Amino acid sequence: MNNKNSNTADNFEQVREYFVKYLESHSQRKTPERFTILKEVYSLNHHFDIESLYIHMKNAKYIVSRATLYNTIELLQKCGLVKKHLFGGACAQYEKAYNYTQHDHIVCIDSTDVYEFCDPRIELIKQSLEETFGVKIKSHSLVFYALKNEENNIEK
Amino acid sequence: MNNKNSNTADNFEQVREYFVKYLESHSQRKTPERFTILKEVYSLNHHFDIESLYIHMKNAKYIVSRATLYNTIELLQKCGLVKKHLFGGACAQYEKAYNYTQHDHIVCIDSTDVYEFCDPRIELIKQSLEETFGVKIKSHSLVFYALKNEENNIEK
DNA sequence: CTTAGTGCAAAACATTTGCATCGGT
DNA sequence: ACCGATGCAAATGTTTTGCACTAAG
């Protein structure tokens, strides 16, 4: 039950402390909204978009505006507590990222499933590219689009 | 001057023929708009978005609507003559894809440059994943985000 | 007390859709 | 002639912005 994405209460305390330190060191205010959003984000064990986070928080009776959600999610990205993904749908997907173990995604095109994997060869490719192109790679995005069921492999 | 992305007139004839065959075999109409758009797309040697294609065609005195551009670009994707990329900006980027040699991208975050590369290890990763997850991978997207100039590596 | 952060609504933006018309077949 | 494709404008859905108000420092 304790997979790599779950966050126990203990472990959330670490996240909160990390966030507090980031806010303090960047002279940003420690508003209750920011902590509430952080907590909600870390209660979600799957990818989510802003709208579903908004709904989720509304249902939990929190008063929060979409504007603040967008602002705070960006802040959380900057401090490394949230990672954003563009899987090709209408809106961006997010996931919590504390103690983030580098992983990439397989997005099923015949279901809503998203698998995660980690392959060390990515790092090797990155190193090759840095040498070849003389650049400094800061991040990457790798998504494989796959069919779970071969019988869905129909040409339209 | 003849890089893998350039398309000479000769080679465009092949593209046009390929498109004609696709349209005929799929009972789609051979409208002049479709051929004009195909030609314009193939005259562009870089990634482009719909709006810039629209402006480009307006400047060239073509009468075309955005709706038709979106429709036709989707058609061109379906027949494999155009590939769509999500690099993280506001809108999707496209590129011509006839005789497409599989390649991925390095997007510079401190300039507008985009490099292309091809690494055989991607294919190996794909095969591993298909075995591990029991899925059939249909496509992928790999983008590295990089700095060209290390001095731009400032934390804000 | 200062001003960053908030909520709300309006705006901005890319993309999609509805519909009358046009023109391939 | 039929009906798929087009152009235009309106609609949509996501994200951003302007602004008055609130509250953190």
Short mmCIF file of C-alpha atoms (C1' of nucleotides) in Angstrom, two decimals:
data_model
loop_
_atom_site.label_atom_id
_atom_site.label_comp_id
_atom_site.label_asym_id
_atom_site.label_seq_id
_atom_site.Cartn_x
_atom_site.Cartn_y
_atom_site.Cartn_z
CA MET A 1 0.00 0.00 0.00
CA ASN A 2 3.02 2.18 0.40
CA ASN A 3 4.08 2.77 -3.15
CA LYS A 4 6.63 5.35 -4.22
CA ASN A 5 3.94 7.92 -4.79
CA SER A 6 2.15 7.64 -1.51
CA ASN A 7 2.96 10.20 1.11
CA THR A 8 2.35 9.40 4.71
CA ALA A 9 1.63 12.11 7.24
CA ASP A 10 5.26 12.04 8.39
CA ASN A 11 6.55 12.42 4.96
CA PHE A 12 4.12 15.28 4.32
CA GLU A 13 5.61 17.13 7.24
CA GLN A 14 8.92 17.07 5.39
CA VAL A 15 7.20 18.47 2.33
CA ARG A 16 5.59 21.23 4.35
CA GLU A 17 8.90 22.13 5.97
CA TYR A 18 10.62 22.18 2.61
CA PHE A 19 7.91 24.52 1.30
CA VAL A 20 8.20 26.79 4.36
CA LYS A 21 11.95 27.07 3.84
CA TYR A 22 11.48 27.85 0.17
CA LEU A 23 8.93 30.56 0.91
CA GLU A 24 11.10 32.09 3.61
CA SER A 25 14.26 32.06 1.53
CA HIS A 26 12.40 33.64 -1.38
CA SER A 27 10.55 36.22 0.72
CA GLN A 28 7.18 34.86 -0.23
CA ARG A 29 4.24 34.91 2.11
CA LYS A 30 3.10 31.84 3.97
CA THR A 31 -0.59 32.13 3.23
CA PRO A 32 -3.06 29.49 4.43
CA GLU A 33 -4.22 29.01 0.83
CA ARG A 34 -0.77 27.88 -0.23
CA PHE A 35 -0.58 25.26 2.48
CA THR A 36 -4.09 24.06 1.82
CA ILE A 37 -3.33 23.63 -1.86
CA LEU A 38 -0.06 21.88 -1.11
CA LYS A 39 -1.88 19.46 1.17
CA GLU A 40 -4.55 18.72 -1.40
CA VAL A 41 -2.00 18.21 -4.13
CA TYR A 42 -0.12 15.77 -1.95
CA SER A 43 -3.30 13.90 -1.11
CA LEU A 44 -3.73 13.02 -4.78
CA ASN A 45 -1.96 9.88 -5.90
CA HIS A 46 -2.53 10.29 -9.60
CA HIS A 47 -2.00 12.91 -12.24
CA PHE A 48 -4.51 15.71 -12.06
CA ASP A 49 -5.39 18.90 -13.89
CA ILE A 50 -6.26 22.28 -12.43
CA GLU A 51 -9.96 21.91 -13.02
CA SER A 52 -10.18 18.60 -11.19
CA LEU A 53 -8.11 19.99 -8.33
CA TYR A 54 -10.53 22.92 -8.22
CA ILE A 55 -13.54 20.61 -8.10
CA HIS A 56 -11.84 18.43 -5.53
CA MET A 57 -11.20 21.40 -3.27
CA LYS A 58 -14.69 22.80 -3.76
CA ASN A 59 -16.12 19.45 -2.73
CA ALA A 60 -13.91 19.50 0.34
CA LYS A 61 -15.53 22.86 1.14
CA TYR A 62 -12.40 24.88 0.62
CA ILE A 63 -12.78 28.36 -0.78
CA VAL A 64 -10.21 28.80 -3.46
CA SER A 65 -10.13 30.53 -6.81
CA ARG A 66 -8.80 29.11 -10.02
CA ALA A 67 -6.43 32.07 -10.24
CA THR A 68 -4.84 31.09 -6.95
CA LEU A 69 -4.64 27.48 -8.02
CA TYR A 70 -2.75 28.44 -11.18
CA ASN A 71 -0.50 30.81 -9.25
CA THR A 72 0.25 28.31 -6.52
CA ILE A 73 0.82 25.40 -8.86
CA GLU A 74 3.39 27.50 -10.67
CA LEU A 75 5.04 28.33 -7.39
CA LEU A 76 5.09 24.65 -6.47
CA GLN A 77 6.69 23.86 -9.79
CA LYS A 78 9.37 26.45 -9.21
CA CYS A 79 10.29 24.98 -5.86
CA GLY A 80 10.24 21.47 -7.28
CA LEU A 81 7.25 20.16 -5.33
CA VAL A 82 5.10 19.67 -8.40
CA LYS A 83 5.85 18.49 -11.91
CA LYS A 84 3.85 19.45 -14.96
CA HIS A 85 3.22 17.15 -17.91
CA LEU A 86 1.82 17.74 -21.36
CA PHE A 87 0.37 14.47 -22.52
CA GLY A 88 -1.46 15.98 -25.44
CA GLY A 89 -4.93 16.42 -23.97
CA ALA A 90 -6.72 19.73 -23.60
CA CYS A 91 -5.05 20.69 -20.35
CA ALA A 92 -1.78 20.20 -18.52
CA GLN A 93 -1.43 17.39 -16.04
CA TYR A 94 0.38 17.74 -12.75
CA GLU A 95 1.80 15.44 -10.11
CA LYS A 96 3.50 15.88 -6.78
CA ALA A 97 7.25 15.67 -7.01
CA TYR A 98 8.88 15.59 -3.58
CA ASN A 99 11.57 12.92 -3.52
CA TYR A 100 10.77 12.63 -7.16
CA THR A 101 12.37 9.58 -8.62
CA GLN A 102 12.99 10.34 -12.25
CA HIS A 103 10.40 8.55 -14.33
CA ASP A 104 8.69 8.86 -17.64
CA HIS A 105 5.26 7.86 -18.86
CA ILE A 106 3.39 5.49 -21.10
CA VAL A 107 0.02 7.00 -21.95
CA CYS A 108 -2.55 4.49 -23.13
CA ILE A 109 -4.45 5.71 -26.13
CA ASP A 110 -7.23 3.17 -25.71
CA SER A 111 -7.87 3.83 -22.02
CA THR A 112 -7.16 6.49 -19.44
CA ASP A 113 -4.27 4.55 -17.94
CA VAL A 114 -0.85 6.07 -17.52
CA TYR A 115 2.08 3.84 -16.59
CA GLU A 116 5.36 5.05 -15.18
CA PHE A 117 8.78 3.68 -15.92
CA CYS A 118 12.37 4.54 -15.35
CA ASP A 119 15.08 3.67 -17.83
CA PRO A 120 18.74 4.51 -17.21
CA ARG A 121 19.38 4.78 -20.95
CA ILE A 122 17.67 8.18 -20.96
CA GLU A 123 20.45 9.56 -18.82
CA LEU A 124 23.02 8.14 -21.23
CA ILE A 125 21.28 9.73 -24.20
CA LYS A 126 21.21 13.02 -22.34
CA GLN A 127 24.95 12.87 -21.75
CA SER A 128 25.63 12.07 -25.39
CA LEU A 129 23.53 15.03 -26.48
CA GLU A 130 25.21 17.45 -24.12
CA GLU A 131 28.55 16.49 -25.63
CA THR A 132 27.37 16.48 -29.22
CA PHE A 133 25.48 19.75 -29.13
CA GLY A 134 27.44 21.52 -26.44
CA VAL A 135 24.33 22.34 -24.44
CA LYS A 136 23.32 21.89 -20.82
CA ILE A 137 20.16 19.82 -20.57
CA LYS A 138 17.97 20.94 -17.71
CA SER A 139 14.99 18.62 -18.08
CA HIS A 140 13.20 16.38 -20.47
CA SER A 141 9.83 14.97 -21.34
CA LEU A 142 9.38 11.46 -22.67
CA VAL A 143 5.99 9.98 -23.37
CA PHE A 144 5.21 6.76 -25.16
CA TYR A 145 1.70 6.44 -26.56
CA ALA A 146 0.53 2.86 -26.48
CA LEU A 147 -2.35 0.48 -27.00
CA LYS A 148 -3.18 -1.91 -24.19
CA ASN A 149 -5.36 -4.04 -26.40
CA GLU A 150 -4.12 -4.91 -29.82
CA GLU A 151 -7.69 -5.30 -31.06
CA ASN A 152 -8.11 -1.55 -30.69
CA ASN A 153 -5.51 -1.13 -33.39
CA ILE A 154 -7.94 -0.12 -36.07
CA GLU A 155 -7.24 2.34 -38.84
CA LYS A 156 -10.08 4.78 -39.22
CA MET B 1 22.07 23.13 -48.69
CA ASN B 2 20.22 19.88 -49.20
CA ASN B 3 19.60 18.73 -45.67
CA LYS B 4 17.21 15.97 -44.73
CA ASN B 5 14.40 18.45 -44.27
CA SER B 6 14.62 20.26 -47.53
CA ASN B 7 12.31 19.22 -50.28
CA THR B 8 13.10 19.90 -53.85
CA ALA B 9 10.43 20.35 -56.47
CA ASP B 10 10.93 16.77 -57.63
CA ASN B 11 10.54 15.43 -54.23
CA PHE B 12 7.41 17.55 -53.69
CA GLU B 13 5.86 15.86 -56.67
CA GLN B 14 6.19 12.59 -54.80
CA VAL B 15 4.52 14.17 -51.81
CA ARG B 16 1.67 15.46 -53.92
CA GLU B 17 1.19 12.07 -55.52
CA TYR B 18 1.22 10.37 -52.17
CA PHE B 19 -1.46 12.81 -50.97
CA VAL B 20 -3.57 12.26 -54.08
CA LYS B 21 -3.47 8.53 -53.53
CA TYR B 22 -4.40 8.91 -49.90
CA LEU B 23 -7.35 11.15 -50.76
CA GLU B 24 -8.54 8.81 -53.48
CA SER B 25 -8.22 5.68 -51.39
CA HIS B 26 -10.08 7.36 -48.54
CA SER B 27 -12.78 8.90 -50.74
CA GLN B 28 -11.84 12.41 -49.75
CA ARG B 29 -12.15 15.35 -52.10
CA LYS B 30 -9.15 16.76 -53.90
CA THR B 31 -9.87 20.41 -53.19
CA PRO B 32 -7.48 23.15 -54.32
CA GLU B 33 -7.24 24.38 -50.71
CA ARG B 34 -5.79 21.07 -49.59
CA PHE B 35 -3.08 21.16 -52.23
CA THR B 36 -2.27 24.78 -51.56
CA ILE B 37 -1.89 24.10 -47.86
CA LEU B 38 0.23 21.02 -48.54
CA LYS B 39 2.49 23.09 -50.76
CA GLU B 40 2.86 25.86 -48.20
CA VAL B 41 3.56 23.39 -45.41
CA TYR B 42 6.26 21.78 -47.52
CA SER B 43 7.81 25.13 -48.33
CA LEU B 44 8.52 25.68 -44.63
CA ASN B 45 11.78 24.26 -43.41
CA HIS B 46 11.20 24.79 -39.73
CA HIS B 47 8.57 24.00 -37.18
CA PHE B 48 5.53 26.20 -37.47
CA ASP B 49 2.20 26.74 -35.76
CA ILE B 50 -1.23 27.23 -37.32
CA GLU B 51 -1.27 30.97 -36.77
CA SER B 52 2.06 31.53 -38.50
CA LEU B 53 0.99 29.30 -41.36
CA TYR B 54 -2.19 31.38 -41.59
CA ILE B 55 -0.21 34.63 -41.68
CA HIS B 56 2.23 33.15 -44.16
CA MET B 57 -0.59 32.17 -46.49
CA LYS B 58 -2.36 35.50 -46.09
CA ASN B 59 0.85 37.27 -47.05
CA ALA B 60 1.12 35.05 -50.08
CA LYS B 61 -2.39 36.27 -51.00
CA TYR B 62 -4.04 32.94 -50.50
CA ILE B 63 -7.57 32.96 -49.20
CA VAL B 64 -7.84 30.37 -46.53
CA SER B 65 -9.66 30.12 -43.23
CA ARG B 66 -8.20 28.97 -39.96
CA ALA B 67 -10.89 26.29 -39.80
CA THR B 68 -9.66 24.78 -43.05
CA LEU B 69 -6.07 24.99 -41.86
CA TYR B 70 -6.93 23.05 -38.72
CA ASN B 71 -8.96 20.54 -40.70
CA THR B 72 -6.30 20.05 -43.33
CA ILE B 73 -3.43 19.82 -40.89
CA GLU B 74 -5.30 17.06 -39.11
CA LEU B 75 -5.85 15.30 -42.41
CA LEU B 76 -2.15 15.64 -43.22
CA GLN B 77 -1.30 14.16 -39.86
CA LYS B 78 -3.58 11.21 -40.50
CA CYS B 79 -1.91 10.45 -43.78
CA GLY B 80 1.53 10.89 -42.25
CA LEU B 81 2.59 13.98 -44.18
CA VAL B 82 2.75 16.20 -41.12
CA LYS B 83 3.87 15.60 -37.57
CA LYS B 84 2.61 17.52 -34.57
CA HIS B 85 4.73 18.42 -31.55
CA LEU B 86 3.90 19.80 -28.14
CA PHE B 87 6.97 21.60 -26.94
CA GLY B 88 5.23 23.32 -24.06
CA GLY B 89 4.43 26.68 -25.63
CA ALA B 90 0.94 28.05 -26.06
CA CYS B 91 0.25 26.26 -29.29
CA ALA B 92 1.13 23.06 -31.09
CA GLN B 93 4.06 23.02 -33.51
CA TYR B 94 4.00 21.14 -36.77
CA GLU B 95 6.52 19.96 -39.33
CA LYS B 96 6.39 18.19 -42.65
CA ALA B 97 7.00 14.49 -42.36
CA TYR B 98 7.36 12.84 -45.76
CA ASN B 99 10.30 10.45 -45.70
CA TYR B 100 10.37 11.28 -42.06
CA THR B 101 13.49 9.99 -40.44
CA GLN B 102 12.67 9.33 -36.83
CA HIS B 103 14.10 12.11 -34.75
CA ASP B 104 13.52 13.86 -31.47
CA HIS B 105 14.13 17.41 -30.31
CA ILE B 106 16.25 19.54 -28.07
CA VAL B 107 14.38 22.75 -27.33
CA CYS B 108 16.59 25.60 -26.16
CA ILE B 109 15.10 27.43 -23.21
CA ASP B 110 17.36 30.45 -23.64
CA SER B 111 16.71 30.95 -27.35
CA THR B 112 14.20 29.90 -29.99
CA ASP B 113 16.48 27.21 -31.38
CA VAL B 114 15.34 23.63 -31.75
CA TYR B 115 17.88 20.92 -32.56
CA GLU B 116 17.03 17.52 -33.92
CA PHE B 117 18.71 14.27 -33.07
CA CYS B 118 18.26 10.58 -33.60
CA ASP B 119 19.32 8.03 -31.03
CA PRO B 120 18.83 4.29 -31.55
CA ARG B 121 18.55 3.71 -27.83
CA ILE B 122 14.99 5.07 -27.93
CA GLU B 123 13.96 2.11 -30.02
CA LEU B 124 15.55 -0.26 -27.53
CA ILE B 125 13.73 1.39 -24.65
CA LYS B 126 10.50 1.08 -26.58
CA GLN B 127 11.04 -2.64 -27.07
CA SER B 128 11.82 -3.16 -23.39
CA LEU B 129 8.65 -1.34 -22.40
CA GLU B 130 6.46 -3.31 -24.78
CA GLU B 131 7.72 -6.50 -23.17
CA THR B 132 7.54 -5.24 -19.60
CA PHE B 133 4.10 -3.68 -19.80
CA GLY B 134 2.59 -5.88 -22.48
CA VAL B 135 1.52 -2.93 -24.60
CA LYS B 136 1.93 -1.96 -28.22
CA ILE B 137 3.68 1.39 -28.50
CA LYS B 138 2.39 3.41 -31.44
CA SER B 139 4.40 6.61 -31.08
CA HIS B 140 6.41 8.67 -28.70
CA SER B 141 7.45 12.19 -27.88
CA LEU B 142 10.87 13.01 -26.48
CA VAL B 143 11.99 16.54 -25.83
CA PHE B 144 15.07 17.68 -23.99
CA TYR B 145 15.00 21.24 -22.67
CA ALA B 146 18.43 22.76 -22.69
CA LEU B 147 20.50 25.89 -22.19
CA LYS B 148 22.84 26.90 -24.96
CA ASN B 149 24.70 29.34 -22.75
CA GLU B 150 25.59 28.23 -19.28
CA GLU B 151 25.61 31.85 -18.11
CA ASN B 152 21.85 31.91 -18.58
CA ASN B 153 21.61 29.32 -15.83
CA ILE B 154 20.29 31.68 -13.21
CA GLU B 155 17.80 30.82 -10.52
CA LYS B 156 15.14 33.45 -10.30
"C1'" DC C 1 1.16 50.35 7.37
"C1'" DT C 2 2.81 48.26 3.02
"C1'" DT C 3 2.16 45.55 -0.55
"C1'" DA C 4 2.01 40.57 -1.94
"C1'" DG C 5 -1.59 37.47 -2.41
"C1'" DT C 6 -6.41 36.62 -3.00
"C1'" DG C 7 -11.19 36.07 -5.33
"C1'" DC C 8 -13.87 37.31 -8.88
"C1'" DA C 9 -14.92 38.48 -13.40
"C1'" DA C 10 -13.39 39.70 -17.68
"C1'" DA C 11 -9.98 39.00 -21.16
"C1'" DA C 12 -6.96 36.44 -23.95
"C1'" DC C 13 -5.72 32.69 -26.50
"C1'" DA C 14 -5.76 28.42 -29.34
"C1'" DT C 15 -8.89 25.42 -31.15
"C1'" DT C 16 -13.60 23.64 -32.34
"C1'" DT C 17 -18.17 24.00 -33.98
"C1'" DG C 18 -22.56 25.60 -36.44
"C1'" DC C 19 -24.24 26.92 -40.48
"C1'" DA C 20 -24.94 28.86 -45.04
"C1'" DT C 21 -22.62 28.44 -49.27
"C1'" DC C 22 -19.55 26.47 -52.67
"C1'" DG C 23 -17.89 23.14 -55.68
"C1'" DG C 24 -15.84 18.15 -56.29
"C1'" DT C 25 -17.71 13.94 -57.73
"C1'" DA D 1 -27.85 17.03 -57.72
"C1'" DC D 2 -25.68 15.40 -53.66
"C1'" DC D 3 -23.19 16.06 -49.85
"C1'" DG D 4 -18.29 16.85 -48.30
"C1'" DA D 5 -15.45 20.92 -47.77
"C1'" DT D 6 -15.03 25.72 -47.06
"C1'" DG D 7 -15.25 30.49 -44.80
"C1'" DC D 8 -16.88 33.06 -41.38
"C1'" DA D 9 -18.31 33.98 -36.91
"C1'" DA D 10 -19.63 32.37 -32.69
"C1'" DA D 11 -18.69 29.10 -29.11
"C1'" DT D 12 -15.70 26.51 -26.22
"C1'" DG D 13 -12.27 25.40 -22.81
"C1'" DT D 14 -8.03 26.52 -20.61
"C1'" DT D 15 -5.16 29.82 -18.77
"C1'" DT D 16 -4.07 34.76 -17.81
"C1'" DT D 17 -5.02 39.31 -16.35
"C1'" DG D 18 -7.07 43.59 -14.05
"C1'" DC D 19 -8.64 45.26 -10.03
"C1'" DA D 20 -10.51 46.06 -5.49
"C1'" DC D 21 -9.97 43.90 -1.13
"C1'" DT D 22 -7.63 41.15 2.48
"C1'" DA D 23 -4.13 39.89 5.40
"C1'" DA D 24 1.03 38.57 6.08
"C1'" DG D 25 5.14 40.62 7.47
#
